[in-house]
mmCIF file of C-alpha atoms in Angstrom:
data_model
loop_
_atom_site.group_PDB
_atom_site.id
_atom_site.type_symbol
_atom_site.label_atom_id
_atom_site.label_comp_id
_atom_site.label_asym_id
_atom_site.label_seq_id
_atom_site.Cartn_x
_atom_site.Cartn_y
_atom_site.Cartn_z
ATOM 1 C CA UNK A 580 0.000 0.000 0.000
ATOM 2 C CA UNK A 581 1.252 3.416 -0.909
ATOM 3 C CA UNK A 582 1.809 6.134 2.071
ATOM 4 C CA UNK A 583 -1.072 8.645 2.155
ATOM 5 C CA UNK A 584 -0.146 10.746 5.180
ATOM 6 C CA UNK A 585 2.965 11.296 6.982
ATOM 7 C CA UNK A 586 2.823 11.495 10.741
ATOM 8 C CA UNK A 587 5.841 13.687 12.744
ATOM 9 C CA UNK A 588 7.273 13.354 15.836
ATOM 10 C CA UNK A 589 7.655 16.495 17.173
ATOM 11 C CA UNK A 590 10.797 16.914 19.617
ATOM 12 C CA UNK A 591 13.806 16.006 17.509
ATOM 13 C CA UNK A 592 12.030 15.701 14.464
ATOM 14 C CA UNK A 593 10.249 19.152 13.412
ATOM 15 C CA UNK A 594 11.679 21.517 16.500
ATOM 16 C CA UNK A 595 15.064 20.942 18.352
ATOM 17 C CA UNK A 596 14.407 20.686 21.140
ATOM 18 C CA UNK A 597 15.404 17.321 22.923
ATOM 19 C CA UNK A 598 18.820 18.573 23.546
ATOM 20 C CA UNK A 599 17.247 21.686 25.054
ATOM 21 C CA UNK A 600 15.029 19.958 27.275
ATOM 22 C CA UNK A 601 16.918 16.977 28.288
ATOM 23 C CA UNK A 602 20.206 18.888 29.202
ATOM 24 C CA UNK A 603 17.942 21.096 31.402
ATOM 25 C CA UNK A 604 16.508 18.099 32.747
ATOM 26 C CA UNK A 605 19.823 16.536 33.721
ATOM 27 C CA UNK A 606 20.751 20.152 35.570
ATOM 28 C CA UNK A 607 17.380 19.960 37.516
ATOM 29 C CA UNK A 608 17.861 16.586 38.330
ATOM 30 C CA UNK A 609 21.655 16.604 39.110
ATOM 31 C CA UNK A 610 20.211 20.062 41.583
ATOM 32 C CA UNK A 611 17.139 18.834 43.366
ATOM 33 C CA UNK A 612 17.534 15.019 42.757
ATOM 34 C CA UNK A 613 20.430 12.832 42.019
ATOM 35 C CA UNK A 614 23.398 13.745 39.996
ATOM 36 C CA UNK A 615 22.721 13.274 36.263
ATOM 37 C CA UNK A 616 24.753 13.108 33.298
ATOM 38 C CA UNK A 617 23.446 15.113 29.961
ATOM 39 C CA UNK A 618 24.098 11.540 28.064
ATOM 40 C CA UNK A 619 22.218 9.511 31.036
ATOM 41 C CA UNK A 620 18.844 11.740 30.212
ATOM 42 C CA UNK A 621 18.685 11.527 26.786
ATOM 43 C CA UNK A 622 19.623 7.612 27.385
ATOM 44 C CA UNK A 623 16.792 7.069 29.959
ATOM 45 C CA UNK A 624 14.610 10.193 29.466
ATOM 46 C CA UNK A 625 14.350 10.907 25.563
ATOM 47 C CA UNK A 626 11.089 10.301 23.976
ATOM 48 C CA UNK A 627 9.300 9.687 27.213
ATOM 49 C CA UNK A 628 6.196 11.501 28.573
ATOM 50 C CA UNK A 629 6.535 13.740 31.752
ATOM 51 C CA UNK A 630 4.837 10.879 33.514
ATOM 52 C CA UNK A 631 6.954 8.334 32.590
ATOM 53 C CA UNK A 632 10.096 10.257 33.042
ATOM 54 C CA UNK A 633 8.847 10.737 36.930
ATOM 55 C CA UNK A 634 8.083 6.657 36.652
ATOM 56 C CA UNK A 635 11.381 6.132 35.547
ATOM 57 C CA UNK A 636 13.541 8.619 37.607
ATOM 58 C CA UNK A 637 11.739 6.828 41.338
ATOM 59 C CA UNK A 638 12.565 3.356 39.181
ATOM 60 C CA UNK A 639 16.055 4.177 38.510
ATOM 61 C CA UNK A 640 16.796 6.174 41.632
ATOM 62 C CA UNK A 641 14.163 4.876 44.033
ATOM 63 C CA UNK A 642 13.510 9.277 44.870
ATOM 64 C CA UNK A 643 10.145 10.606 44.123
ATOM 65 C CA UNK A 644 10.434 13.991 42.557
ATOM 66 C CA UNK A 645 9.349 16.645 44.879
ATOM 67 C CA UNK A 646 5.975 18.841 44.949
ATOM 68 C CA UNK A 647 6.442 21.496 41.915
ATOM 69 C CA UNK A 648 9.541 19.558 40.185
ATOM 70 C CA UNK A 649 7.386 19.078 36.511
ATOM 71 C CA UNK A 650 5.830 23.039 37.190
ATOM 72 C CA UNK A 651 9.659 24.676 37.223
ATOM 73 C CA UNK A 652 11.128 22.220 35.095
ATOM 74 C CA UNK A 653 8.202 23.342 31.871
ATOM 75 C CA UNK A 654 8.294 27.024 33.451
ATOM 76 C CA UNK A 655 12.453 26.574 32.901
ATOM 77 C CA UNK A 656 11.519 24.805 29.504
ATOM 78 C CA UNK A 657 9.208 28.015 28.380
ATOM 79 C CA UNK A 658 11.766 30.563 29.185
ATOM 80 C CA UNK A 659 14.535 27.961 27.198
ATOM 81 C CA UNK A 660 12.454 27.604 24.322
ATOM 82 C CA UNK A 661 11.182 31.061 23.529
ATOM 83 C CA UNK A 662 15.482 32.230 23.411
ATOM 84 C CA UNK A 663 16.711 29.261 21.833
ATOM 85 C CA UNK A 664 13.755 27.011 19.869
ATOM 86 C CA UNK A 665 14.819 26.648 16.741
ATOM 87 C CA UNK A 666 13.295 24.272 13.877
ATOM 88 C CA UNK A 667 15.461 21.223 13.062
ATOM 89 C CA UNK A 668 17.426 21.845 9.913
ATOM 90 C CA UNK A 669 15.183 20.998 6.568
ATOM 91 C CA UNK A 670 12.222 20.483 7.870
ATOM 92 C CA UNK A 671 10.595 23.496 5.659
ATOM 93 C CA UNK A 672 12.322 21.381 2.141
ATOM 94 C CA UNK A 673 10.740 18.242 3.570
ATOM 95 C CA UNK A 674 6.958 20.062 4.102
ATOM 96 C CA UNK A 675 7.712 21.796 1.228
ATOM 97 C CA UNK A 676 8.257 18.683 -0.955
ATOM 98 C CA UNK A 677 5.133 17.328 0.510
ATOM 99 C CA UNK A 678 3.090 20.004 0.003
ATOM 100 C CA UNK A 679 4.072 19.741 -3.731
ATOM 101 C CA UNK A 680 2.635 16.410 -3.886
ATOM 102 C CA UNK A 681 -0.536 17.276 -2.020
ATOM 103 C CA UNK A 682 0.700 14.520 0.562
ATOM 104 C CA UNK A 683 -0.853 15.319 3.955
ATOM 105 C CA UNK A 684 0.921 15.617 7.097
ATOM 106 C CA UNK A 685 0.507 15.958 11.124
ATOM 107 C CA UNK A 686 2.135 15.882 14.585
ATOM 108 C CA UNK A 687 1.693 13.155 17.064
ATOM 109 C CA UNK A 688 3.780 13.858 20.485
ATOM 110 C CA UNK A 689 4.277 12.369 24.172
ATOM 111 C CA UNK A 690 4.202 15.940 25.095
ATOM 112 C CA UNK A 691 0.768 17.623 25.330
ATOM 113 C CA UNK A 692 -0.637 19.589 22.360
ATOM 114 C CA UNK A 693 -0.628 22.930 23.942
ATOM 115 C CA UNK A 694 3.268 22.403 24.594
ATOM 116 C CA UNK A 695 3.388 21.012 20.912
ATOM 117 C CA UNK A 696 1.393 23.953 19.944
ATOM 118 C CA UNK A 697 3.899 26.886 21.526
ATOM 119 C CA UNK A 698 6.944 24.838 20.328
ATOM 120 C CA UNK A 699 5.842 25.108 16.605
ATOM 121 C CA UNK A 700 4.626 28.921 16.993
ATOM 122 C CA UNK A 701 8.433 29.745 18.407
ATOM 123 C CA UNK A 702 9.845 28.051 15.113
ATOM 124 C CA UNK A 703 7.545 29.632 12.590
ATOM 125 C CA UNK A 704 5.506 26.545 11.784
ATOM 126 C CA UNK A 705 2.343 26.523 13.300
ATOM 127 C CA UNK A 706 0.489 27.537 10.590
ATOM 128 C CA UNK A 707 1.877 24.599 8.562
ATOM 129 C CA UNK A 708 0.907 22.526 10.883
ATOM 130 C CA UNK A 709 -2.810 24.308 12.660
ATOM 131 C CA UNK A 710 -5.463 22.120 13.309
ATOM 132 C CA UNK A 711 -3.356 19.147 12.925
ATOM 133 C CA UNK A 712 -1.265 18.559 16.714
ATOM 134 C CA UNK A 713 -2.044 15.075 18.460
ATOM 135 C CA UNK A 714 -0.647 15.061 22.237
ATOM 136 C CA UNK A 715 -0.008 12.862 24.692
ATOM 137 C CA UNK A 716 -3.144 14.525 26.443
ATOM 138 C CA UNK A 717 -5.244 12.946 23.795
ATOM 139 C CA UNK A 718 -4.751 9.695 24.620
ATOM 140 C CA UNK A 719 -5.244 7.083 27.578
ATOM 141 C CA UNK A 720 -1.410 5.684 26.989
ATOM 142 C CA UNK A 721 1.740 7.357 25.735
ATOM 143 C CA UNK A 722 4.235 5.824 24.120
ATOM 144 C CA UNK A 723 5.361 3.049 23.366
ATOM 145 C CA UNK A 724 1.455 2.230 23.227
ATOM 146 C CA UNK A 725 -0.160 3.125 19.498
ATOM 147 C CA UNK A 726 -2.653 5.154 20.937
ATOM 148 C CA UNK A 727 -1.422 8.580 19.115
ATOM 149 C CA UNK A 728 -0.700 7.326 16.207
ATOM 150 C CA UNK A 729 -4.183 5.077 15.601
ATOM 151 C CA UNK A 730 -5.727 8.666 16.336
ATOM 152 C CA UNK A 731 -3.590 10.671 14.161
ATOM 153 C CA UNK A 732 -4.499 7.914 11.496
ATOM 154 C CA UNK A 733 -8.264 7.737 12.501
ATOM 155 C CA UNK A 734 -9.056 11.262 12.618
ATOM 156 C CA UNK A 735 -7.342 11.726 9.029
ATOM 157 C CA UNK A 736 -9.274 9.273 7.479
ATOM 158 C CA UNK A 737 -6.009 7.261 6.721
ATOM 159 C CA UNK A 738 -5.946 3.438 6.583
ATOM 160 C CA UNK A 739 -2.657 2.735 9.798
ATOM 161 C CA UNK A 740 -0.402 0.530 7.123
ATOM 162 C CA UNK A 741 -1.009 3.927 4.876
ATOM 163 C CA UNK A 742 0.934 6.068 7.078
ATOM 164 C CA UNK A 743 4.635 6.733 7.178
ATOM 165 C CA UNK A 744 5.902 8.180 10.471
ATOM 166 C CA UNK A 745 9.398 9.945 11.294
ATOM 167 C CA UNK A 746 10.347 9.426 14.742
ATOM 168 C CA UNK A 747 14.117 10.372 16.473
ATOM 169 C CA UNK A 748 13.155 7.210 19.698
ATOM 170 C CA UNK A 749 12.902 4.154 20.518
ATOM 171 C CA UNK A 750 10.063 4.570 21.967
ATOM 172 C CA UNK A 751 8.012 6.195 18.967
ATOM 173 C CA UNK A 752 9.401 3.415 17.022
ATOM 174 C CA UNK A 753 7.687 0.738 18.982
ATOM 175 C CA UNK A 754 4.432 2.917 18.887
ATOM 176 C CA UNK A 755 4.614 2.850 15.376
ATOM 177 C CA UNK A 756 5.513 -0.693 14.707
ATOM 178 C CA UNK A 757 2.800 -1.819 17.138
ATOM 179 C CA UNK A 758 0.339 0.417 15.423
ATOM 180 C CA UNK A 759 1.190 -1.301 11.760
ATOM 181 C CA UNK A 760 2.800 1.716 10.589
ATOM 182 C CA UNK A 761 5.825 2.069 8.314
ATOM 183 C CA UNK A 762 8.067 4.118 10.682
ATOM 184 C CA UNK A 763 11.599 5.598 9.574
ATOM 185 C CA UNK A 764 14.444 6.518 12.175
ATOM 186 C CA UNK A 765 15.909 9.431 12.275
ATOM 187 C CA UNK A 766 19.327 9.696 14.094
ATOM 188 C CA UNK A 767 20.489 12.627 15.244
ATOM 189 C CA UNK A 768 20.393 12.775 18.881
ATOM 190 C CA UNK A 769 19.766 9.079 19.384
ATOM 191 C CA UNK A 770 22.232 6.922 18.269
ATOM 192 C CA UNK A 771 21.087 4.458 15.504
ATOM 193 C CA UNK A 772 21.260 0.945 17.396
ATOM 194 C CA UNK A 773 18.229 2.739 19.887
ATOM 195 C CA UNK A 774 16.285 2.893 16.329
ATOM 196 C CA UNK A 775 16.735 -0.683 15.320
ATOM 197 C CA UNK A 776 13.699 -1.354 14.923
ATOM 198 C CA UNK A 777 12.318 1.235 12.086
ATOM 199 C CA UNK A 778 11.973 -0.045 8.473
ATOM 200 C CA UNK A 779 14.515 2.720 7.547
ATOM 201 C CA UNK A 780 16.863 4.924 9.476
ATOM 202 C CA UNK A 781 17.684 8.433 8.538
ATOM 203 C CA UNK A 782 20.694 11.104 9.580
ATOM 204 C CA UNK A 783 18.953 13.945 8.767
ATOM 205 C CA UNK A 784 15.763 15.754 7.209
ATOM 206 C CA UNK A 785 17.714 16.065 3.992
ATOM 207 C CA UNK A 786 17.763 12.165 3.449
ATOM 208 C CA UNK A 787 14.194 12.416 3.695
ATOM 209 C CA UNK A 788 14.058 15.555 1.403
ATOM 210 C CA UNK A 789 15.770 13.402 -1.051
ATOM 211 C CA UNK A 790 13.428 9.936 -0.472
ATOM 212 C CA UNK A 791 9.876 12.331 -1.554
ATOM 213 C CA UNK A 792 10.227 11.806 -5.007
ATOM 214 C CA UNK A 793 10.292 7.751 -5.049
ATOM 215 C CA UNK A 794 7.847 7.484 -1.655
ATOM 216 C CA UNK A 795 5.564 9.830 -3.213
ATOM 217 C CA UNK A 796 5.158 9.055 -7.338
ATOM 218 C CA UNK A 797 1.437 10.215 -7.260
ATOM 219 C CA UNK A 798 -0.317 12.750 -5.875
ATOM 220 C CA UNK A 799 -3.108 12.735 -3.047
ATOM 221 C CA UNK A 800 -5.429 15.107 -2.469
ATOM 222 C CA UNK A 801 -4.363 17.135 0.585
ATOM 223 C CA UNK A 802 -6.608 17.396 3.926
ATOM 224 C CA UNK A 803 -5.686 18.839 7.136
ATOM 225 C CA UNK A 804 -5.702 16.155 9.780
ATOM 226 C CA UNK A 805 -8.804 16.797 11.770
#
């Protein structure tokens, strides 16, 4: 079956922000919790919803995180994004190509939509991407469950072994394998063994830039995820 609608990942994929968040992360941690390495977040912590980054600190650590930790650490995040947010590099040739081809396109995050929603206004893409954000808040179960993307696919009309998705974790991996999704890798943060698992892995936006043509031979009509 061909693709009819590619699904993003948001952190690491269309706004660069995991090394933003996760190095902040590490500093909060290594401050209020246990000291953490910048590699030992993105190794345990990439990818992961805010609840299962608390799951997995008191697993790891056997600390709870104390009262207001997740408040200052997105009130920290906020401040961080809105100096230093900036889109990951090609992501306006890869909408651009898709556009061209009238191949439809959303978002579908661990992190909720309205934090999806000021990411992509920082980086000058939220009107390519308005009225089509998925969150975490969306859905009973993050991932590694298919929850997000079975929605994403569902409210777009799009058969789940029709969708592509681009995804920079392991995690988002699994959620799209499980949900019968073609999923490609993309590896810059996260080295590529941690994407094993997608059909195809990527080292940048430009690789994908390149793929359009031969993924893409026809044209769809194009509708807004809704």
């Amino acid at each position: 079956m061909e693709h009819e609608l590619v699904i993003f990942d948001n952190s690491g994929v269309l706004v660069d922000s995991e090394a933003l968040g996760n190095l902040l992360l590490a500093r909060m941690l290594t401050d209020e919790v246990v000291p953490t390495a910048f590699t030992e977040a993105v190794e345990h912590y990439m990818g992961k919803s805010f609840a299962d980054v608390v799951e997995t600190v008191h697993r790891r650590t056997g600390v709870v995180l104390p009262a207001g930790f997740a408040d200052r650490f997105h009130a920290r995040l906020y401040r961080t994004f809105e100096r230093e947010l900036t889109p990951v590099e090609g992501v306006h040739d890869v909408l651009d190509g898709l556009d061209g081809r009238g191949i439809p396109y959303c978002v579908a995050s661990n992190d909720t939509a309205d934090r999806v929603a000021l990411s992509l206004e920082l980086t000058g893409l939220a009107t390519r991407l308005a009225g089509r954000i998925f969150g975490v808040d969306q859905v009973a179960r993050p991932k590694p469950s298919p929850d997000l993307f079975l929605l994403a696919a569902r409210r777009s009309g799009v058969a789940p072994e029709a969708c592509l998705v681009v995804e920079d974790s392991a995690r988002g991996v699994a959620a799209a394998r499980a949900a019968g999704m073609t999923v490609f890798g993309l590896a810059a943060l996260t080295p590529r063994a941690r994407l094993g698992d997608a059909h195809r892995i990527l080292g940048s936006l430009a690789e994908l830039s390149e793929l359009i043509p031969t993924l893409f031979p026809q044209r769809f009509p194009t509708e807004a995820c809704r």
